[in-house]
Amino acid sequence: MSTGIVRNLGVGRYLEWRAVNSRGASGGILVIWDNRVVELIGWEEGLFSISCRFKNCVDGIVWVFTGVYGPVCNRDREDLWEELGSIKGLWADPWCVGGDFNLVRYPEERSRGGGLTASMRRFSEVIEDLELRDFPLRGGAFTWRGGLNNQAQSRLDRFLVTDSWDSLFNGAVQGTLPRPVSDHFPVLLEGGGLKRGPSPFRFENMWLKEEGFKDKIKKWWGSLKFSGTSSYILDAKLRALKNILKMWNKEEFGLIETKKGDALRQIEFWDDKEKHAALNLEECEARNEARESYKSWVLREEISSRQKSRELWLKEGDNNTRYFHRMANAHGRRNWLSKLKVDGYWYSEENNLKNSVVGAFQKLYSEKEGWRPSIDGLSFSELGSSEAEGLEIPFSEEEVFAALSDLGKDKAPGPDGFTMAFWLFCWDVVKYEIMDFFRDFYDRGRFVKSLNATFLVLVPKKGDAEDLKDFRPISLVGSLYKLLAKVLANRIKKVMGKVISEPQNAFVEGRQILDAVLIANEAVDSRLKSNQGGVMCKLDIEKAYDHVCWNFLLAVLKKMGFGERWIKWIEWCISTVRFSVLINGTPSGFFQSSRGLRQGDPLSPYLFVIAMEVFSCLLRRAMSGGFLSGWTVRGQGGEGSLISHLLFADDTLVFCEESQDQMTHLSWLLMWFEACSGLRVNLEKSELIPVRRVIGIEVLALELGCKVGSLPSSYLGLPLGAPFKSEVVWNGVEERFRKRLAMWKRQYISKGGRLTLIRSTLSSMPIYFMSLFYLPRKVRLRLEKIQRDFLWGGGALEQRPHLVKWSLVCLERKKGGLGVRNLAWMNKALLGKWNWRFAIENGALWKQVISGKYGVEEGGWCTRVVNGRNGVGLWKAIRKEWLGMYSSLAFRVGSGRRVRFWKDIWCGDEPLCESFPSLFAISLAKDAWVSEVWNSDGEGEAWTPIFSRALNDWEIEMVERFMLKIQAYRVQRENEDNVVWTVSSSGVFSVKSLYSMLEPVGSALFPFGSIWRAKVPPKVAFFAWEASWGKILTLEQL
């Protein structure tokens, strides 16, 4: 590289540059800067990178930029990682790294997809160890295009920055530019801050820590006098209180930073004075007061930052304020809109962008005029009169307060600005007006419409979202309406099981999301093993909540037997909504809706499931008329069950034969459902998945109007039709682990905070998968390594000691551990829960399917042992856990028809065959049921065990003990036999109790109470735990 070549690029005389020369046609790096803006004060050159240390000419701030041209070969990449690690060790300044890494980080960063490779994992490890941040790319998902006919695409180029660099250039974003010549898109990194308009009022939860704050609220609240309906008075009081709080915060409470600084200066003043002379008692008290003041302002700052960051898992008082600031900045960047595509047109000018977004949502929530078919011909399950009346009873204070306590205190508020923490804190002050509001709503069925004003927040579905279609509208409803909706939701959820059919698993008590995934996988497994073809229709409902027709929904409620008062309440709640769209933190527009349900309204999930019951009803009608066939799920041991469809909210699977007529009938059904409800299936995102060899699958897909999919697929976020024990299906879990860690910066989180994070989030992330799938050992070891490195702060490039072995960390706190979940034990406990559910649940659809496929053992407490290959079925691994659970099960005898007299635990703490082995040996009916040994004929009732020979004299005493023991129990033929989980005092199974049973004993003498029950921040407790094990990094141990 020469000066002449650089100047030919067209830059001016203030140019300076450094370069790494190319090797052939690749490998060159050129860094150019304007010496009027920055001054070079140091530089380092490597094989694959060049690093320049700059000082800003204006403010003197020093920072580092590293340009990268990554090697193609894996063996050379370690040299690049070592170069970057050396720069981190050499300079501790804010740091930006950018260039062509010749490597992708995740499978979705290349067009061909695939699995998570070792090089990807290594790249993520290096980014984490170097404490760099990888933020989304705007302008497209890829930065390189090439290969045959330019079909291959990847994200090879990126900028990575440290948090300290991000703080200097607040609001930095990276995006692609046009590529006139190269096969790479140029990537532009822009910084300079995010401009925001005036933000709406938001109640600060830190105010609740102010001494005497409740007294102030009581005084202000009592001084506000308005007349009108109860809802109007509450609304008017809130508006007035909002203005009072704004003024108080400005004039008295003040800026946190200023108050904290004042307190710190007071402490420094007294400390300086003490260096020259001892402080008297009065001066010592003044310094202590300053210290307490400083502590209180630091705590308030942390509470405020935590509230804004939405990182609610971390505890207050653990000094994680810098972390909260970083996360708030990251959320701000992710949600910031500088340009947006709306209906195919790009908008970048602020007012045009806002108007286009508001217009799009106004159109989305507007009902189109026209005729809709009636649902009078459909029949639904109906509520009984007592159940319908139970929904309409007057509201009680206990009911309202319970609902308030269930709502998240730190959740983002709606237009009124008040968090639920405010209402909970001030409940004794405001409860009278709130209960008047509920009584008024009960009598009149309405409230002032201003309480139903709603903010629409655009939440990106993916990192590079630039089209309005890539954002999910989430509603922030007003706090009072949210409380009312929560009370109504708590009522309706109790009766959902009465009106919602078995194929629907969402928001119905006793039904779980995993039920549908288990059924779907077992159905696919049954088809594959029977060599019988078929198709699954995986349907995507477009803008599901947003398109629901109100009149249709109200008609369904009436058909289901809901009362007039209840329907009137629901109609007012959904029809009085007014929206404003929050764009870059500022509300825009104010418009009324005429259709749709709000995501964020506690009532919406239940109402949507009720609307989807019409689709389920239409499918049942089509089945009974012979227009659709469904699948029979059958195995070697069972009779089989017929499954036509599965629903979880808007996630839908329909099972059909490979028939063009069935596709035609399903297409007609979908059109009819759309005409009735307004809910349209997006056929572009829907799939027709063939199982086994299906002739003419493209013709079938064309008939339905969707694309052709393939197995393995996914359903409800879990694998569908994937091979048993396949490590590939866990790649997504590991990828999410690493992405989550990329968001969390461990250098800003104390060890106590990291432990909280691991226990609350990282350990929970694989739970969803582990609840249904066996966790392969190799995957478990990789996930545990990620957790270990995060907890102790070390990694591949930075070897920090892991002071306590992981097996000890995973023990309960009372046993000397940290309570981090052991993934292997948790996997076994979660799978074991299915066996318990099988034993106690009667009539559940998933149990019908499993029983029909595998058959049941005598007694019906479990299925038969599953033999043969695993395939894609899941029950074989689940059934294996029954053997480990059986010894901890006991039975409460009712009719006695499902409990073995000799072999089951029903009479005492062990089976009778173990308590009286010699009697069992001479028993004639060793497998007899309890009911068969109980004689209720004739004059009386008695136990009648039968033995193969006459009893000897020396056996009489034993027989007397035997009879005395069983005579304490009686058979009650009208009652059912029940199973009892002996590990817990309640007799009811829990995953926690089985996990504890699997866990080793640990240390009985460990002082866990003194450590974990003390009222100290988590980081202090963590240090005490390390000290208790003698694992502090003292000079002796280094």
Tab-separated table of N, CA and C in Angstrom, residues 422-467:
chain	number	residue	atom	x	y	z
A	422	PHE	N	-47.502	1.589	42.118
A	422	PHE	CA	-48.131	2.751	42.756
A	422	PHE	C	-49.433	2.341	43.440
A	423	TRP	N	-50.288	1.618	42.710
A	423	TRP	CA	-51.589	1.244	43.281
A	423	TRP	C	-51.423	0.292	44.456
A	424	LEU	N	-50.462	-0.620	44.369
A	424	LEU	CA	-50.248	-1.568	45.457
A	424	LEU	C	-49.711	-0.852	46.691
A	425	PHE	N	-48.782	0.058	46.478
A	425	PHE	CA	-48.183	0.808	47.587
A	425	PHE	C	-49.216	1.702	48.270
A	426	CYS	N	-50.105	2.282	47.491
A	426	CYS	CA	-51.084	3.252	48.025
A	426	CYS	C	-52.478	2.658	48.168
A	427	TRP	N	-52.573	1.344	48.250
A	427	TRP	CA	-53.882	0.696	48.250
A	427	TRP	C	-54.794	1.210	49.365
A	428	ASP	N	-54.265	1.364	50.571
A	428	ASP	CA	-55.119	1.811	51.668
A	428	ASP	C	-55.585	3.248	51.490
A	429	VAL	N	-54.916	4.017	50.631
A	429	VAL	CA	-55.324	5.397	50.356
A	429	VAL	C	-56.378	5.454	49.256
A	430	VAL	N	-56.213	4.614	48.220
A	430	VAL	CA	-57.042	4.743	47.014
A	430	VAL	C	-58.125	3.674	46.898
A	431	LYS	N	-58.153	2.710	47.806
A	431	LYS	CA	-59.032	1.555	47.605
A	431	LYS	C	-60.519	1.922	47.607
A	432	TYR	N	-60.883	2.976	48.327
A	432	TYR	CA	-62.304	3.337	48.373
A	432	TYR	C	-62.784	3.818	47.010
A	433	GLU	N	-61.989	4.681	46.354
A	433	GLU	CA	-62.363	5.155	45.023
A	433	GLU	C	-62.322	4.011	44.006
A	434	ILE	N	-61.356	3.088	44.162
A	434	ILE	CA	-61.270	1.969	43.215
A	434	ILE	C	-62.480	1.055	43.351
A	435	MET	N	-62.890	0.754	44.569
A	435	MET	CA	-64.053	-0.115	44.742
A	435	MET	C	-65.335	0.595	44.284
A	436	ASP	N	-65.415	1.922	44.450
A	436	ASP	CA	-66.550	2.665	43.874
A	436	ASP	C	-66.567	2.517	42.357
A	437	PHE	N	-65.376	2.556	41.750
A	437	PHE	CA	-65.250	2.377	40.307
A	437	PHE	C	-65.769	1.001	39.885
A	438	PHE	N	-65.403	-0.046	40.626
A	438	PHE	CA	-65.863	-1.399	40.295
A	438	PHE	C	-67.374	-1.537	40.509
A	439	ARG	N	-67.900	-0.925	41.560
A	439	ARG	CA	-69.353	-1.005	41.794
A	439	ARG	C	-70.109	-0.283	40.680
A	440	ASP	N	-69.575	0.849	40.260
A	440	ASP	CA	-70.216	1.605	39.185
A	440	ASP	C	-70.194	0.810	37.874
A	441	PHE	N	-69.058	0.161	37.600
A	441	PHE	CA	-68.972	-0.654	36.382
A	441	PHE	C	-69.937	-1.840	36.463
A	442	TYR	N	-70.090	-2.419	37.642
A	442	TYR	CA	-71.020	-3.536	37.804
A	442	TYR	C	-72.457	-3.106	37.489
A	443	ASP	N	-72.837	-1.937	37.972
A	443	ASP	CA	-74.215	-1.470	37.784
A	443	ASP	C	-74.479	-0.950	36.373
A	444	ARG	N	-73.547	-0.169	35.838
A	444	ARG	CA	-73.797	0.521	34.572
A	444	ARG	C	-73.156	-0.154	33.361
A	445	GLY	N	-72.156	-1.023	33.621
A	445	GLY	CA	-71.484	-1.717	32.529
A	445	GLY	C	-70.629	-0.812	31.666
A	446	ARG	N	-70.150	0.289	32.226
A	446	ARG	CA	-69.335	1.219	31.452
A	446	ARG	C	-68.450	2.054	32.367
A	447	PHE	N	-67.466	2.714	31.772
A	447	PHE	CA	-66.600	3.658	32.460
A	447	PHE	C	-66.234	4.730	31.447
A	448	VAL	N	-65.604	5.812	31.889
A	448	VAL	CA	-65.243	6.869	30.934
A	448	VAL	C	-64.221	6.305	29.941
A	449	LYS	N	-64.408	6.649	28.692
A	449	LYS	CA	-63.585	6.049	27.630
A	449	LYS	C	-62.107	6.418	27.749
A	450	SER	N	-61.813	7.519	28.400
A	450	SER	CA	-60.408	7.936	28.515
A	450	SER	C	-59.577	6.920	29.301
A	451	LEU	N	-60.221	6.119	30.167
A	451	LEU	CA	-59.486	5.088	30.905
A	451	LEU	C	-59.027	3.952	29.998
A	452	ASN	N	-59.606	3.873	28.810
A	452	ASN	CA	-59.255	2.789	27.893
A	452	ASN	C	-58.309	3.259	26.790
A	453	ALA	N	-57.703	4.433	26.976
A	453	ALA	CA	-56.679	4.887	26.030
A	453	ALA	C	-55.480	3.938	26.105
A	454	THR	N	-54.835	3.725	24.981
A	454	THR	CA	-53.799	2.696	24.870
A	454	THR	C	-52.628	3.197	24.040
A	455	PHE	N	-51.418	2.900	24.502
A	455	PHE	CA	-50.214	3.118	23.695
A	455	PHE	C	-49.917	1.845	22.914
A	456	LEU	N	-49.647	2.001	21.625
A	456	LEU	CA	-49.148	0.896	20.820
A	456	LEU	C	-47.635	1.001	20.735
A	457	VAL	N	-46.925	-0.026	21.163
A	457	VAL	CA	-45.468	-0.061	21.103
A	457	VAL	C	-45.056	-1.061	20.038
A	458	LEU	N	-44.120	-0.672	19.189
A	458	LEU	CA	-43.659	-1.548	18.116
A	458	LEU	C	-42.449	-2.340	18.601
A	459	VAL	N	-42.623	-3.624	18.771
A	459	VAL	CA	-41.553	-4.501	19.244
A	459	VAL	C	-41.034	-5.295	18.055
A	460	PRO	N	-39.739	-5.151	17.703
A	460	PRO	CA	-39.215	-5.872	16.527
A	460	PRO	C	-39.216	-7.374	16.742
A	461	LYS	N	-39.637	-8.117	15.701
A	461	LYS	CA	-39.642	-9.579	15.767
A	461	LYS	C	-38.251	-10.150	15.540
A	462	LYS	N	-37.365	-9.355	14.911
A	462	LYS	CA	-36.011	-9.806	14.636
A	462	LYS	C	-35.078	-8.611	14.709
A	463	GLY	N	-33.780	-8.873	14.723
A	463	GLY	CA	-32.798	-7.826	14.948
A	463	GLY	C	-32.717	-6.787	13.851
A	464	ASP	N	-32.946	-7.187	12.598
A	464	ASP	CA	-32.781	-6.246	11.487
A	464	ASP	C	-34.122	-5.776	10.940
A	465	ALA	N	-35.121	-5.644	11.797
A	465	ALA	CA	-36.465	-5.256	11.361
A	465	ALA	C	-36.450	-3.850	10.763
A	466	GLU	N	-36.932	-3.723	9.528
A	466	GLU	CA	-37.016	-2.427	8.865
A	466	GLU	C	-38.347	-2.224	8.166
A	467	ASP	N	-39.175	-3.264	8.097
A	467	ASP	CA	-40.506	-3.179	7.522
A	467	ASP	C	-41.509	-3.235	8.659
